[in-house]
PDB file of C-alpha atoms in Angstrom:
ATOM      1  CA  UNK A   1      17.251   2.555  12.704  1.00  0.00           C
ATOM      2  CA  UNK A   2      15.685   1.367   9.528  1.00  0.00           C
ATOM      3  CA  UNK A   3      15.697  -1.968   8.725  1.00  0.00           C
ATOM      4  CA  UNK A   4      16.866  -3.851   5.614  1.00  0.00           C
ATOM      5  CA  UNK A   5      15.082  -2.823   2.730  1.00  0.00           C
ATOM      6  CA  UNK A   6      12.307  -5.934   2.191  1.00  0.00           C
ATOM      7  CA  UNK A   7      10.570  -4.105   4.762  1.00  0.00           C
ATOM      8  CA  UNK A   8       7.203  -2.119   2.871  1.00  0.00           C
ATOM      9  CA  UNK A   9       4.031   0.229   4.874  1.00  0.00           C
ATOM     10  CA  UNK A  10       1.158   1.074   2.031  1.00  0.00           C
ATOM     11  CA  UNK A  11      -0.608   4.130   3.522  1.00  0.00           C
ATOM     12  CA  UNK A  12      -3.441   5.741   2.130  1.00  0.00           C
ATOM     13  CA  UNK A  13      -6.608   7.644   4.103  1.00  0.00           C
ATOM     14  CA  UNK A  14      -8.304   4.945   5.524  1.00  0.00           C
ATOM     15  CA  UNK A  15      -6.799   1.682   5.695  1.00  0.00           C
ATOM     16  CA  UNK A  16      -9.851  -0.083   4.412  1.00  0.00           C
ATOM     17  CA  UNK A  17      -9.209  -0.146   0.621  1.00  0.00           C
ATOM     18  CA  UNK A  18      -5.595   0.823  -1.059  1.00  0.00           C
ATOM     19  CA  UNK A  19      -3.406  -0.058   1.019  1.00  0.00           C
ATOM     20  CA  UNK A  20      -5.089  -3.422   1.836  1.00  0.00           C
ATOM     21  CA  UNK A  21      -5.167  -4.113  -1.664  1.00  0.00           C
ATOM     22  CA  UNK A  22      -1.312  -3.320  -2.201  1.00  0.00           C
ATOM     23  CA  UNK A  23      -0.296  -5.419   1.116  1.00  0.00           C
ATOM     24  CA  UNK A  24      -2.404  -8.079  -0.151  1.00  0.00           C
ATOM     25  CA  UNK A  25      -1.229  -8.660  -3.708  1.00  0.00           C
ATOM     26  CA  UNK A  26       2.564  -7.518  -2.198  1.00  0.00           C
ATOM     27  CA  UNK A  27       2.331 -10.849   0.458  1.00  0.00           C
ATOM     28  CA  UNK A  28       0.827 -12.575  -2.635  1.00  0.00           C
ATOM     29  CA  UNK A  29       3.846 -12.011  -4.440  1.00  0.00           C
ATOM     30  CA  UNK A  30       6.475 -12.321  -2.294  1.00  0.00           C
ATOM     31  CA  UNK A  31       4.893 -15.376  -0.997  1.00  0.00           C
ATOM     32  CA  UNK A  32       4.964 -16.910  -5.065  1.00  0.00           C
ATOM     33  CA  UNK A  33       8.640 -15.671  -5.268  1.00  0.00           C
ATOM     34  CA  UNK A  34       9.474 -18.196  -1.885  1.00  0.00           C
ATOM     35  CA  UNK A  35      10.347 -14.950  -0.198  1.00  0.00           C
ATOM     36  CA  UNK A  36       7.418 -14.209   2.382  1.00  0.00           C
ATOM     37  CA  UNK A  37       9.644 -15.064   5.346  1.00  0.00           C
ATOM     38  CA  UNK A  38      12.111 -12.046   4.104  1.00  0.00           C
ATOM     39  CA  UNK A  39       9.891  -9.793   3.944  1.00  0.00           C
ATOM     40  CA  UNK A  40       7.816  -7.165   6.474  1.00  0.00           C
ATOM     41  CA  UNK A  41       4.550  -6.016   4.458  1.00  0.00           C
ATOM     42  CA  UNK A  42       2.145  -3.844   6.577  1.00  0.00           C
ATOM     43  CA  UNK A  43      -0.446  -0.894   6.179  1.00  0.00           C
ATOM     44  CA  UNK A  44      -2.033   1.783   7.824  1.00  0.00           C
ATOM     45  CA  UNK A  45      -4.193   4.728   7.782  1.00  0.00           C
ATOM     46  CA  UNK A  46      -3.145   8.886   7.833  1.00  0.00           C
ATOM     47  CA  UNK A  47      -6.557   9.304   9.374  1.00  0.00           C
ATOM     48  CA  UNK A  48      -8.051   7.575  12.855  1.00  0.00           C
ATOM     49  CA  UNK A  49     -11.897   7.455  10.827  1.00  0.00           C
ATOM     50  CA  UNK A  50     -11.329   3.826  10.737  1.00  0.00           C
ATOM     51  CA  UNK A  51      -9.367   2.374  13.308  1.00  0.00           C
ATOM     52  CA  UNK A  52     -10.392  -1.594  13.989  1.00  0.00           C
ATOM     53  CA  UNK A  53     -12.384  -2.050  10.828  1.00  0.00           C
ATOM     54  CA  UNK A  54     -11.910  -4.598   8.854  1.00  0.00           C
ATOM     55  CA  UNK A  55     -11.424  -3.496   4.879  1.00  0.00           C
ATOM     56  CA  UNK A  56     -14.067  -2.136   2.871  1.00  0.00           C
ATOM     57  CA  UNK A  57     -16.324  -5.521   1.304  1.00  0.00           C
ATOM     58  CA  UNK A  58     -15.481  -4.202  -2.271  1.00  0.00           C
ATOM     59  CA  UNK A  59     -11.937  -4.203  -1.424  1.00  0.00           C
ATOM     60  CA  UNK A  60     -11.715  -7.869  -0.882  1.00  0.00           C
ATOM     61  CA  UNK A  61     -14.436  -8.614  -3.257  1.00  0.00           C
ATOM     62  CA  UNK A  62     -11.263  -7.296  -5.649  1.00  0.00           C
ATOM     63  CA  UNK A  63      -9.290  -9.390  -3.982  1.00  0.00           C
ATOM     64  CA  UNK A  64     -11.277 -12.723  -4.318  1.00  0.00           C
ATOM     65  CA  UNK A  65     -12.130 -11.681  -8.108  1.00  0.00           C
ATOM     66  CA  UNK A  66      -8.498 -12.136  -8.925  1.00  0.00           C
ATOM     67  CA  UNK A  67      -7.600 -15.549  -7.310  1.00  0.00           C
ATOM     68  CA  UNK A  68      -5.816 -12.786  -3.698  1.00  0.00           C
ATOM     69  CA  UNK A  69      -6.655 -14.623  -0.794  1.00  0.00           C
ATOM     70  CA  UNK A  70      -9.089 -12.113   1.467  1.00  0.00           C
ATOM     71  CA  UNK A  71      -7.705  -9.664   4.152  1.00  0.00           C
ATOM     72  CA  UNK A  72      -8.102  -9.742   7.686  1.00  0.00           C
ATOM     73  CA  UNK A  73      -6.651  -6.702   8.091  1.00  0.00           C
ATOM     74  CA  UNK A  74      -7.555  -3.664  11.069  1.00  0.00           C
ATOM     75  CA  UNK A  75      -7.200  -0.738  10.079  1.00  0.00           C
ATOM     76  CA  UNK A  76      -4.400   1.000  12.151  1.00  0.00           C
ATOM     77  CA  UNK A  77      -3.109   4.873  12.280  1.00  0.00           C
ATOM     78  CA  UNK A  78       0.302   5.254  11.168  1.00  0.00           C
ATOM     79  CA  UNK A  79       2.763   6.639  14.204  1.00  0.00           C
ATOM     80  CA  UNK A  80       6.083   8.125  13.728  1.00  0.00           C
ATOM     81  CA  UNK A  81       7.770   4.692  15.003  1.00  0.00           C
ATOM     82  CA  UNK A  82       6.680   3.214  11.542  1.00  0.00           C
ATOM     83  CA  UNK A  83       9.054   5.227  10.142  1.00  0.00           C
ATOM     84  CA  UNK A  84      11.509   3.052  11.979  1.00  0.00           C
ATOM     85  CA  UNK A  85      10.295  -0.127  11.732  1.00  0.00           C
ATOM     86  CA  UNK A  86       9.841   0.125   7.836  1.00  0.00           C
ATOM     87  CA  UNK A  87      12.359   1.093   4.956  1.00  0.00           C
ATOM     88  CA  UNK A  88       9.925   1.709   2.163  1.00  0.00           C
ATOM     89  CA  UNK A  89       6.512   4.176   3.374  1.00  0.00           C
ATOM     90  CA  UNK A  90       4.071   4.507   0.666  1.00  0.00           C
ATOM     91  CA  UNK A  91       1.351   6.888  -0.350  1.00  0.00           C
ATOM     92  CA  UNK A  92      -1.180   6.508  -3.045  1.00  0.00           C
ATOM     93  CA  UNK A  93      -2.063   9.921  -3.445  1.00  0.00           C
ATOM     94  CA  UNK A  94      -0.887  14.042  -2.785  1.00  0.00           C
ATOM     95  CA  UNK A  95      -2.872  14.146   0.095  1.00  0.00           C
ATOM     96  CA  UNK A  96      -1.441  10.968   1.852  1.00  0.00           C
ATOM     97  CA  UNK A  97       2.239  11.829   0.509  1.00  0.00           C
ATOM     98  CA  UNK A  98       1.915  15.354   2.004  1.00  0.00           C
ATOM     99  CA  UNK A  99       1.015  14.084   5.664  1.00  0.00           C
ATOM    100  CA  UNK A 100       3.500  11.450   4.963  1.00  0.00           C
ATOM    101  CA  UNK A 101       6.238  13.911   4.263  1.00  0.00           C
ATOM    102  CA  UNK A 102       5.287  15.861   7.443  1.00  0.00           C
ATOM    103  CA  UNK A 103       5.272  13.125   9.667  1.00  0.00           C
ATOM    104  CA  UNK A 104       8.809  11.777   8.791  1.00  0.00           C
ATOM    105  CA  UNK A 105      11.333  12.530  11.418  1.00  0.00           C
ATOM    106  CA  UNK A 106      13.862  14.552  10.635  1.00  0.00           C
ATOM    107  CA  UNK A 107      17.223  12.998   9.597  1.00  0.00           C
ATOM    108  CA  UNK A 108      15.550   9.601   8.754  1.00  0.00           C
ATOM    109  CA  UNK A 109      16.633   7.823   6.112  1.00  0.00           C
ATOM    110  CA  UNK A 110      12.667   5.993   5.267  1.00  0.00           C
ATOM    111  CA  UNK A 111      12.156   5.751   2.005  1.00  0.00           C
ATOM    112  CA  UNK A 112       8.886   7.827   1.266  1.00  0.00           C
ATOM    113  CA  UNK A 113       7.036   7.453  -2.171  1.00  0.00           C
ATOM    114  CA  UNK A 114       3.843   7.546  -4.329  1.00  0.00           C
ATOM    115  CA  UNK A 115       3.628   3.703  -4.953  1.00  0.00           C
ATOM    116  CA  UNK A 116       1.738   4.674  -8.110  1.00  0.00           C
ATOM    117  CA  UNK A 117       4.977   5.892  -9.697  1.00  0.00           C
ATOM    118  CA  UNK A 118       5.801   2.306  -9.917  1.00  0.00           C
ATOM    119  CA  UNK A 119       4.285   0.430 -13.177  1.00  0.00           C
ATOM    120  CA  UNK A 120       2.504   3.815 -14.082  1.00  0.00           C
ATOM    121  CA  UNK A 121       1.640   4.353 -17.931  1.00  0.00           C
ATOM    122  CA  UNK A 122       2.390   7.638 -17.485  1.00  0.00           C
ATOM    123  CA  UNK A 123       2.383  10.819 -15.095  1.00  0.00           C
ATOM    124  CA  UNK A 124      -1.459  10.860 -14.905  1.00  0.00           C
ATOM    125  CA  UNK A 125      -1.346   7.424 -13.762  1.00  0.00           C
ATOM    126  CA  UNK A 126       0.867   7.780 -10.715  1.00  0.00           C
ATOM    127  CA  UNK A 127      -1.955   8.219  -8.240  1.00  0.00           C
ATOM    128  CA  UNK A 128      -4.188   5.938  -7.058  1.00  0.00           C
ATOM    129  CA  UNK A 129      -7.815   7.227  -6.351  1.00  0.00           C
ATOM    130  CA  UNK A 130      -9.636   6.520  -3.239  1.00  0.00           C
ATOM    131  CA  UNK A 131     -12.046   4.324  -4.189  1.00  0.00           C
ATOM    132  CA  UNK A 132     -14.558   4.183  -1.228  1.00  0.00           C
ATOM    133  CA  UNK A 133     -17.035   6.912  -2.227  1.00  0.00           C
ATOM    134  CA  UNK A 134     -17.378   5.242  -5.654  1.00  0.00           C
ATOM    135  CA  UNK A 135     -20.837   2.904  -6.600  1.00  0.00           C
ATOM    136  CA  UNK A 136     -20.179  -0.550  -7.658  1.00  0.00           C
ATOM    137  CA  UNK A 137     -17.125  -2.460  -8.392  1.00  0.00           C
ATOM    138  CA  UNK A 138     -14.948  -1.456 -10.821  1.00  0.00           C
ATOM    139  CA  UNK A 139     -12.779   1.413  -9.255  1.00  0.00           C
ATOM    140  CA  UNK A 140     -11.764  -0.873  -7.004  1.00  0.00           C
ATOM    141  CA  UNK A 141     -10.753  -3.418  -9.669  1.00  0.00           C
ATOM    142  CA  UNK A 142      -8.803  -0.492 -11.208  1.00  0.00           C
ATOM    143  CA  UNK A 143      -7.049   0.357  -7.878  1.00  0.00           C
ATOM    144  CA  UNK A 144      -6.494  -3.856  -7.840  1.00  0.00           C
ATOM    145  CA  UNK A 145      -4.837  -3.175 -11.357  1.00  0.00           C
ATOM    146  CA  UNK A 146      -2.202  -0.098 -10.467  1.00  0.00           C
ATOM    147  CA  UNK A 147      -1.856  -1.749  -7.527  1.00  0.00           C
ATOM    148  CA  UNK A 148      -0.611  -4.949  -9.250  1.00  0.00           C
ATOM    149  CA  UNK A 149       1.665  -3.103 -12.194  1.00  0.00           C
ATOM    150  CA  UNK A 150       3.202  -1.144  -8.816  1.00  0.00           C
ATOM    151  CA  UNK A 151       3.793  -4.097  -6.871  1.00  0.00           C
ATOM    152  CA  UNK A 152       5.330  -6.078 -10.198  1.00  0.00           C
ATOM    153  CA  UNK A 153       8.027  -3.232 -10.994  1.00  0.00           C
ATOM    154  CA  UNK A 154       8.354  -2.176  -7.064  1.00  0.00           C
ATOM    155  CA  UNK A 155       9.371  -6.256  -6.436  1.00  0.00           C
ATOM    156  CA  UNK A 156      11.924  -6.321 -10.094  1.00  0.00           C
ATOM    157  CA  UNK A 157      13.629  -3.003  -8.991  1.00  0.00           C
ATOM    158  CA  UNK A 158      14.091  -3.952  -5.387  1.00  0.00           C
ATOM    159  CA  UNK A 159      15.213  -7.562  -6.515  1.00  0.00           C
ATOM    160  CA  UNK A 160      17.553  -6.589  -8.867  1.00  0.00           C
ATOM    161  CA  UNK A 161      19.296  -3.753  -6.911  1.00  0.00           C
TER     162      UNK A 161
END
């Protein structure tokens, strides 16, 4: 059974960098709203590379940048109970939507989405690029960015429905 729907997994390849930057400025928000106790925020990884790391330095060096409190996240792999634990599953990019989409047990009624569609200027700016191979800081502070427009019209569309 899927639960209510304040309940939110960000999955991307890792678990090190996107996701933890959505779940962190998600809590963030809920938290500023008064609504952190209704809410079940989580992430996780399609891949096992990085099971029981913490996130990526440049990922909360994003965080911290913007006045988000650090993660302590560990990375996790997703598992196919996720998709029962969670009402909202989502992928930043083709790659993580397309393992995402294969993973989902039949019948279930998980909502699984690009979270980029959410706040995005336009098509091109639906995904959000892995930005662990990158030097320096500023994909990361870009990720930070569609990450925050997502999380903003994600929150108003799921508040006001």
């Amino acid at each position: 059974m899927v639960p209510p729907d304040k309940s939110v997994l960000f999955v991307c390849l890792g678990n090190i960098c996107r996701s933890v930057v959505a779940e962190s400025l998600l809590r963030h928000m809920v938290a500023e709203r008064g609504q952190g106790a209704a809410w079940t925020i989580d992430s996780a990884a399609t891949s096992d590379y990085n099971i029981g790391s913490t996130p990526d330095s440049r990922t909360n060096e994003a965080l911290r940048r913007h006045g988000i409190e650090e993660s302590e996240h560990i990375a996790r792999q997703i598992t196919k109970k996720d998709f029962e634990q969670f009402h909202y599953v989502f992928g930043f990019d083709v790659s993580n939507m397309s393992r995402l989409e294969r993973m989902k047990p039949s019948g279930s009624s998980v909502v699984v989405e690009m979270f980029g569609k959410y706040g995005a200027k336009g098509k091109d700016d639906e995904i959000v690029q892995d930005p662990y191979y990158s030097n320096g800081t500023a994909a990361f502070d870009k990720v930070y960015d569609q990450c925050w427009r997502a999380c903003e019209h994600f929150l108003n569309k799921v508040v006001s429905s």
